[in-house]
PDB file of C-alpha atoms and ligand atoms in Angstrom:
ATOM      1  CA  MET A 211      -0.012   0.156   0.040  1.00 48.00           C
ATOM      2  CA  THR A 212       1.424   3.504  -0.600  1.00 59.00           C
ATOM      3  CA  GLN A 213       2.035   5.866   2.124  1.00 62.00           C
ATOM      4  CA  PRO A 214      -0.899   8.732   1.891  1.00 74.00           C
ATOM      5  CA  GLY A 215       0.787  12.128   1.031  1.00 86.00           C
ATOM      6  CA  PRO A 216       1.129  15.002   3.342  1.00 96.00           C
ATOM      7  CA  SER A 217      -2.182  17.184   3.506  1.00 98.00           C
ATOM      8  CA  LEU A 218      -1.957  20.914   2.301  1.00 98.00           C
ATOM      9  CA  THR A 219      -3.069  23.949   4.442  1.00 98.00           C
ATOM     10  CA  THR A 220      -2.764  27.649   4.043  1.00 98.00           C
ATOM     11  CA  SER A 221      -3.289  28.282   7.747  1.00 98.00           C
ATOM     12  CA  LEU A 222      -0.542  28.971  10.405  1.00 98.00           C
ATOM     13  CA  ASP A 223      -3.140  28.620  13.583  1.00 98.00           C
ATOM     14  CA  GLY A 224      -1.378  26.806  16.304  1.00 97.00           C
ATOM     15  CA  LEU A 225       1.788  26.344  14.407  1.00 98.00           C
ATOM     16  CA  THR A 226       4.680  26.237  16.444  1.00 98.00           C
ATOM     17  CA  PRO A 227       8.724  26.501  15.596  1.00 98.00           C
ATOM     18  CA  GLU A 228       9.063  22.736  16.341  1.00 98.00           C
ATOM     19  CA  GLN A 229       7.033  22.025  13.389  1.00 98.00           C
ATOM     20  CA  LEU A 230       9.337  23.869  11.311  1.00 98.00           C
ATOM     21  CA  ARG A 231      12.733  22.082  11.639  1.00 97.00           C
ATOM     22  CA  GLY A 232      14.857  20.883   8.771  1.00 98.00           C
ATOM     23  CA  PHE A 233      14.373  23.425   6.409  1.00 98.00           C
ATOM     24  CA  PHE A 234      16.727  26.191   4.742  1.00 98.00           C
ATOM     25  CA  VAL A 235      18.972  22.951   3.414  1.00 98.00           C
ATOM     26  CA  ASP A 236      22.717  24.118   2.520  1.00 97.00           C
ATOM     27  CA  TRP A 237      21.980  27.717   3.513  1.00 98.00           C
ATOM     28  CA  PRO A 238      25.232  29.326   5.213  1.00 97.00           C
ATOM     29  CA  ASN A 239      23.338  31.329   7.569  1.00 96.00           C
ATOM     30  CA  PRO A 240      19.811  30.137   7.958  1.00 97.00           C
ATOM     31  CA  PRO A 241      16.715  31.288   9.645  1.00 98.00           C
ATOM     32  CA  THR A 242      15.927  29.925  13.029  1.00 97.00           C
ATOM     33  CA  PRO A 243      12.717  28.103  13.219  1.00 97.00           C
ATOM     34  CA  ASP A 244      11.447  31.087  15.411  1.00 97.00           C
ATOM     35  CA  THR A 245      12.310  33.307  12.530  1.00 98.00           C
ATOM     36  CA  PHE A 246      10.933  31.126   9.845  1.00 98.00           C
ATOM     37  CA  LEU A 247       7.516  31.113  11.801  1.00 98.00           C
ATOM     38  CA  ARG A 248       8.042  35.112  11.591  1.00 98.00           C
ATOM     39  CA  LEU A 249       8.504  35.075   7.894  1.00 98.00           C
ATOM     40  CA  LEU A 250       5.458  32.902   7.449  1.00 98.00           C
ATOM     41  CA  ARG A 251       3.329  35.046   9.499  1.00 98.00           C
ATOM     42  CA  GLY A 252       4.480  38.082   7.282  1.00 98.00           C
ATOM     43  CA  SER A 253       3.638  36.378   4.169  1.00 98.00           C
ATOM     44  CA  TYR A 254       0.399  37.394   2.040  1.00 98.00           C
ATOM     45  CA  ARG A 255      -0.266  33.547   1.442  1.00 98.00           C
ATOM     46  CA  VAL A 256       1.357  30.208   2.679  1.00 98.00           C
ATOM     47  CA  VAL A 257       0.644  26.725   1.871  1.00 98.00           C
ATOM     48  CA  LEU A 258       2.264  24.140   4.193  1.00 98.00           C
ATOM     49  CA  ALA A 259       2.544  20.481   3.530  1.00 98.00           C
ATOM     50  CA  LEU A 260       1.795  18.565   6.983  1.00 98.00           C
ATOM     51  CA  HIS A 261       2.592  14.984   7.687  1.00 98.00           C
ATOM     52  CA  ASP A 262       2.325  13.606  11.232  1.00 97.00           C
ATOM     53  CA  GLY A 263       2.283  17.158  12.794  1.00 97.00           C
ATOM     54  CA  GLN A 264       5.433  18.231  11.129  1.00 98.00           C
ATOM     55  CA  VAL A 265       5.675  20.651   7.861  1.00 98.00           C
ATOM     56  CA  VAL A 266       7.560  18.603   5.226  1.00 98.00           C
ATOM     57  CA  GLY A 267       7.156  21.489   2.452  1.00 98.00           C
ATOM     58  CA  PHE A 268       6.229  25.047   2.229  1.00 99.00           C
ATOM     59  CA  VAL A 269       5.923  27.739  -0.397  1.00 99.00           C
ATOM     60  CA  GLN A 270       5.106  31.499   0.630  1.00 98.00           C
ATOM     61  CA  ALA A 271       4.031  34.641  -1.510  1.00 98.00           C
ATOM     62  CA  ILE A 272       4.609  38.276  -0.367  1.00 98.00           C
ATOM     63  CA  SER A 273       2.106  40.863  -2.239  1.00 98.00           C
ATOM     64  CA  ASP A 274       0.503  44.197  -2.420  1.00 98.00           C
ATOM     65  CA  GLY A 275      -2.623  42.089  -2.656  1.00 98.00           C
ATOM     66  CA  VAL A 276      -3.836  44.308  -5.726  1.00 98.00           C
ATOM     67  CA  LEU A 277      -1.599  43.544  -8.692  1.00 98.00           C
ATOM     68  CA  THR A 278       1.290  41.630  -7.979  1.00 98.00           C
ATOM     69  CA  ALA A 279       2.835  38.607  -5.851  1.00 98.00           C
ATOM     70  CA  TYR A 280       6.230  37.366  -5.694  1.00 98.00           C
ATOM     71  CA  ILE A 281       7.167  34.042  -4.486  1.00 98.00           C
ATOM     72  CA  PRO A 282      10.573  33.999  -2.379  1.00 98.00           C
ATOM     73  CA  LEU A 283      10.793  30.563  -0.939  1.00 98.00           C
ATOM     74  CA  LEU A 284       9.514  26.919  -1.859  1.00 98.00           C
ATOM     75  CA  GLU A 285      11.039  24.009  -0.367  1.00 98.00           C
ATOM     76  CA  VAL A 286      10.549  20.318   0.291  1.00 98.00           C
ATOM     77  CA  LEU A 287      12.378  18.124   2.984  1.00 98.00           C
ATOM     78  CA  PRO A 288      14.970  16.258   1.264  1.00 98.00           C
ATOM     79  CA  GLU A 289      13.226  13.040   2.360  1.00 98.00           C
ATOM     80  CA  TRP A 290       9.874  14.125   0.594  1.00 98.00           C
ATOM     81  CA  GLN A 291      11.195  15.392  -2.642  1.00 98.00           C
ATOM     82  CA  GLY A 292      10.354  13.725  -6.035  1.00 97.00           C
ATOM     83  CA  ARG A 293       6.960  12.841  -4.658  1.00 97.00           C
ATOM     84  CA  GLY A 294       4.957  15.713  -6.112  1.00 98.00           C
ATOM     85  CA  VAL A 295       4.698  17.709  -3.182  1.00 98.00           C
ATOM     86  CA  GLY A 296       6.600  20.836  -4.564  1.00 98.00           C
ATOM     87  CA  ARG A 297       3.928  20.628  -7.663  1.00 98.00           C
ATOM     88  CA  ALA A 298       1.227  20.596  -5.113  1.00 98.00           C
ATOM     89  CA  LEU A 299       2.419  23.360  -2.907  1.00 98.00           C
ATOM     90  CA  MET A 300       2.731  25.604  -5.946  1.00 98.00           C
ATOM     91  CA  THR A 301      -0.537  24.655  -7.668  1.00 98.00           C
ATOM     92  CA  ARG A 302      -2.398  25.291  -4.515  1.00 98.00           C
ATOM     93  CA  LEU A 303      -0.528  28.838  -4.066  1.00 98.00           C
ATOM     94  CA  ARG A 304      -1.382  29.691  -7.763  1.00 98.00           C
ATOM     95  CA  ASP A 305      -4.884  28.978  -6.866  1.00 98.00           C
ATOM     96  CA  GLU A 306      -4.742  31.264  -3.849  1.00 98.00           C
ATOM     97  CA  LEU A 307      -3.212  34.266  -6.072  1.00 98.00           C
ATOM     98  CA  ARG A 308      -5.409  33.877  -9.027  1.00 98.00           C
ATOM     99  CA  HIS A 309      -7.234  37.165  -8.069  1.00 98.00           C
ATOM    100  CA  LEU A 310      -3.804  39.064  -9.239  1.00 98.00           C
ATOM    101  CA  TYR A 311      -2.099  40.231 -12.456  1.00 98.00           C
ATOM    102  CA  ALA A 312       1.254  38.931 -11.817  1.00 98.00           C
ATOM    103  CA  VAL A 313       3.186  36.309 -10.016  1.00 98.00           C
ATOM    104  CA  ASP A 314       6.916  36.161 -10.221  1.00 98.00           C
ATOM    105  CA  LEU A 315       9.715  34.163  -8.801  1.00 98.00           C
ATOM    106  CA  GLY A 316      13.338  33.584  -9.218  1.00 98.00           C
ATOM    107  CA  CYS A 317      15.117  30.088  -9.792  1.00 98.00           C
ATOM    108  CA  ASP A 318      18.061  28.512 -11.325  1.00 97.00           C
ATOM    109  CA  ASP A 319      18.260  27.094 -14.591  1.00 97.00           C
ATOM    110  CA  ASP A 320      17.743  23.417 -13.438  1.00 98.00           C
ATOM    111  CA  LEU A 321      14.048  24.328 -12.144  1.00 98.00           C
ATOM    112  CA  VAL A 322      12.941  26.064 -15.272  1.00 98.00           C
ATOM    113  CA  PRO A 323      11.127  23.218 -16.815  1.00 98.00           C
ATOM    114  CA  PHE A 324       9.563  22.416 -13.307  1.00 98.00           C
ATOM    115  CA  TYR A 325       7.958  26.095 -13.187  1.00 98.00           C
ATOM    116  CA  GLU A 326       7.003  26.049 -16.882  1.00 98.00           C
ATOM    117  CA  ARG A 327       5.054  22.676 -16.660  1.00 98.00           C
ATOM    118  CA  LEU A 328       3.005  24.736 -14.131  1.00 97.00           C
ATOM    119  CA  GLY A 329       2.464  27.227 -16.656  1.00 97.00           C
ATOM    120  CA  MET A 330       4.807  29.779 -15.932  1.00 98.00           C
ATOM    121  CA  ARG A 331       7.108  31.605 -18.562  1.00 98.00           C
ATOM    122  CA  ARG A 332      10.901  32.347 -18.387  1.00 98.00           C
ATOM    123  CA  GLY A 333      12.057  35.717 -18.118  1.00 97.00           C
ATOM    124  CA  ASN A 334      14.940  37.627 -16.059  1.00 97.00           C
ATOM    125  CA  LEU A 335      15.521  38.356 -12.444  1.00 96.00           C
ATOM    126  CA  MET A 336      17.768  41.198 -11.150  1.00 97.00           C
ATOM    127  CA  PHE A 337      18.778  40.846  -7.346  1.00 97.00           C
ATOM    128  CA  THR A 338      20.760  41.996  -4.766  1.00 97.00           C
ATOM    129  CA  ARG A 339      21.688  40.238  -1.587  1.00 96.00           C
ATOM    130  CA  SER A 340      22.937  41.554   2.061  1.00 95.00           C
ATOM    131  CA  TYR A 341      24.205  37.938   3.112  1.00 94.00           C
ATOM    132  CA  GLU A 342      25.105  39.109   6.831  1.00 94.00           C
ATOM    133  CA  ARG A 343      21.326  39.486   6.824  1.00 95.00           C
ATOM    134  CA  GLN A 344      20.404  35.996   5.335  1.00 97.00           C
ATOM    135  CA  ASN A 345      19.257  34.579   9.024  1.00 97.00           C
ATOM    136  CA  GLY A 346      16.754  37.440   9.257  1.00 96.00           C
ATOM    137  CA  SER A 347      17.698  38.105  12.955  1.00 91.00           C
ATOM    138  CA  LEU A 348      15.821  41.166  14.054  1.00 81.00           C
ATOM    139  CA  PRO A 349      18.551  44.310  13.536  1.00 77.00           C
ATOM    140  CA  GLU A 350      20.167  44.937  17.207  1.00 74.00           C
TER     141      GLU A 350
HETATM  142  C1  LIG B 221      11.972  22.235  -6.026  1.00 89.91           C
HETATM  143  C2  LIG B 221      11.406  21.323  -5.173  1.00 89.91           C
HETATM  144  C3  LIG B 221      10.621  22.514  -4.388  1.00 89.91           C
HETATM  145  C4  LIG B 221      10.750  20.525  -5.990  1.00 89.91           C
HETATM  146  O1  LIG B 221       9.973  19.624  -5.088  1.00 89.91           O
HETATM  147  P1  LIG B 221       9.626  18.408  -5.021  1.00 89.91           P
HETATM  148  O2  LIG B 221       8.386  17.869  -4.155  1.00 89.91           O
HETATM  149  O3  LIG B 221      10.703  17.705  -4.878  1.00 89.91           O
HETATM  150  O4  LIG B 221       8.963  18.205  -6.621  1.00 89.91           O
HETATM  151  P2  LIG B 221       7.744  17.208  -7.561  1.00 89.91           P
HETATM  152  O5  LIG B 221       8.074  16.068  -6.865  1.00 89.91           O
HETATM  153  O6  LIG B 221       6.475  17.999  -7.261  1.00 89.91           O
HETATM  154  O7  LIG B 221       8.318  17.579  -8.837  1.00 89.91           O
HETATM  155  C5  LIG B 221       7.680  17.934  -9.664  1.00 89.91           C
HETATM  156  C6  LIG B 221       8.618  17.575 -11.048  1.00 89.91           C
HETATM  157  O8  LIG B 221       9.715  18.781 -10.970  1.00 89.91           O
HETATM  158  C7  LIG B 221      10.834  17.667 -11.264  1.00 89.91           C
HETATM  159  N1  LIG B 221      11.923  18.576 -10.521  1.00 89.91           N
HETATM  160  C8  LIG B 221      11.894  18.585  -9.196  1.00 89.91           C
HETATM  161  N2  LIG B 221      13.030  19.152  -8.665  1.00 89.91           N
HETATM  162  C9  LIG B 221      13.943  19.521  -9.444  1.00 89.91           C
HETATM  163  C10 LIG B 221      15.301  20.064  -9.878  1.00 89.91           C
HETATM  164  N3  LIG B 221      15.825  20.361  -8.858  1.00 89.91           N
HETATM  165  N4  LIG B 221      15.824  20.132 -10.862  1.00 89.91           N
HETATM  166  C11 LIG B 221      14.983  19.611 -12.193  1.00 89.91           C
HETATM  167  N5  LIG B 221      13.702  19.202 -11.983  1.00 89.91           N
HETATM  168  C12 LIG B 221      13.298  19.053 -10.700  1.00 89.91           C
HETATM  169  C13 LIG B 221      10.340  16.569 -10.585  1.00 89.91           C
HETATM  170  O9  LIG B 221      11.484  15.514 -11.457  1.00 89.91           O
HETATM  171  C14 LIG B 221       9.162  16.258 -11.056  1.00 89.91           C
HETATM  172  O10 LIG B 221       9.145  16.048 -12.572  1.00 89.91           O
HETATM  173  P3  LIG B 221       7.959  15.120 -13.395  1.00 89.91           P
HETATM  174  O11 LIG B 221       6.916  15.789 -13.371  1.00 89.91           O
HETATM  175  O12 LIG B 221       8.677  15.216 -14.642  1.00 89.91           O
HETATM  176  O13 LIG B 221       8.226  14.000 -12.481  1.00 89.91           O
HETATM  177  C15 LIG B 221      12.277  20.443  -4.084  1.00 89.91           C
HETATM  178  O14 LIG B 221      13.251  19.929  -5.231  1.00 89.91           O
HETATM  179  C16 LIG B 221      13.093  21.370  -3.240  1.00 89.91           C
HETATM  180  O15 LIG B 221      12.927  21.643  -1.893  1.00 89.91           O
HETATM  181  N6  LIG B 221      14.400  21.859  -3.378  1.00 89.91           N
HETATM  182  C17 LIG B 221      15.362  22.505  -2.720  1.00 89.91           C
HETATM  183  C18 LIG B 221      15.104  23.895  -2.356  1.00 89.91           C
HETATM  184  C19 LIG B 221      14.842  24.618  -3.576  1.00 89.91           C
HETATM  185  O16 LIG B 221      15.789  24.606  -4.866  1.00 89.91           O
HETATM  186  N7  LIG B 221      13.650  25.412  -3.855  1.00 89.91           N
HETATM  187  C20 LIG B 221      13.150  26.393  -5.111  1.00 89.91           C
HETATM  188  C21 LIG B 221      13.852  27.507  -5.331  1.00 89.91           C
HETATM  189  S1  LIG B 221      13.388  28.466  -6.682  1.00 89.91           S
END
């Protein structure tokens, strides 16, 4: 029998930092689970994939709520990758954002086909990074 997949939710009600462990793989200076919860709470929309009370995947969107949204972060825990969770998270988020004109994100070349299969088009992204701020800790 196949294992049931995780369930999706758009609610952060009752979510604790303990449910948010294991993310930001390969980030040199990752946010703590508390900071992670803070960035989810500051988002316009989030979709979480839950299994046995743990978050195993998430995607967030920030937005003006009028025309445009941006999707900064999508991540599925390594042991859950390749099972359709990322696609399910993105599909649900796109539906949550269907009232908007523009939905943008940036990604590496190898993920272009993943997003194209979700109906997105390829463009250019310009960006800056302040690496000393990567963990999102509150400024002194
Ligand atoms: C990218 C990511 C979210 C995809 O989640 P996932 O649950 O593994 O993806 P799915 O199982 O839904 O895969 C859907 C399809 O995309 C493909 N795909 C997934 N990750 C891919 C990658 N890194 N490179 C190329 N193709 C990829 C899968 O092979 C699958 O293809 P198929 O439809 O032909 O079977 C996940 O690999 C991840 O968390 N990566 C690390 C963080 C990251 O890169 N986030 C994205 C930032 S833009």
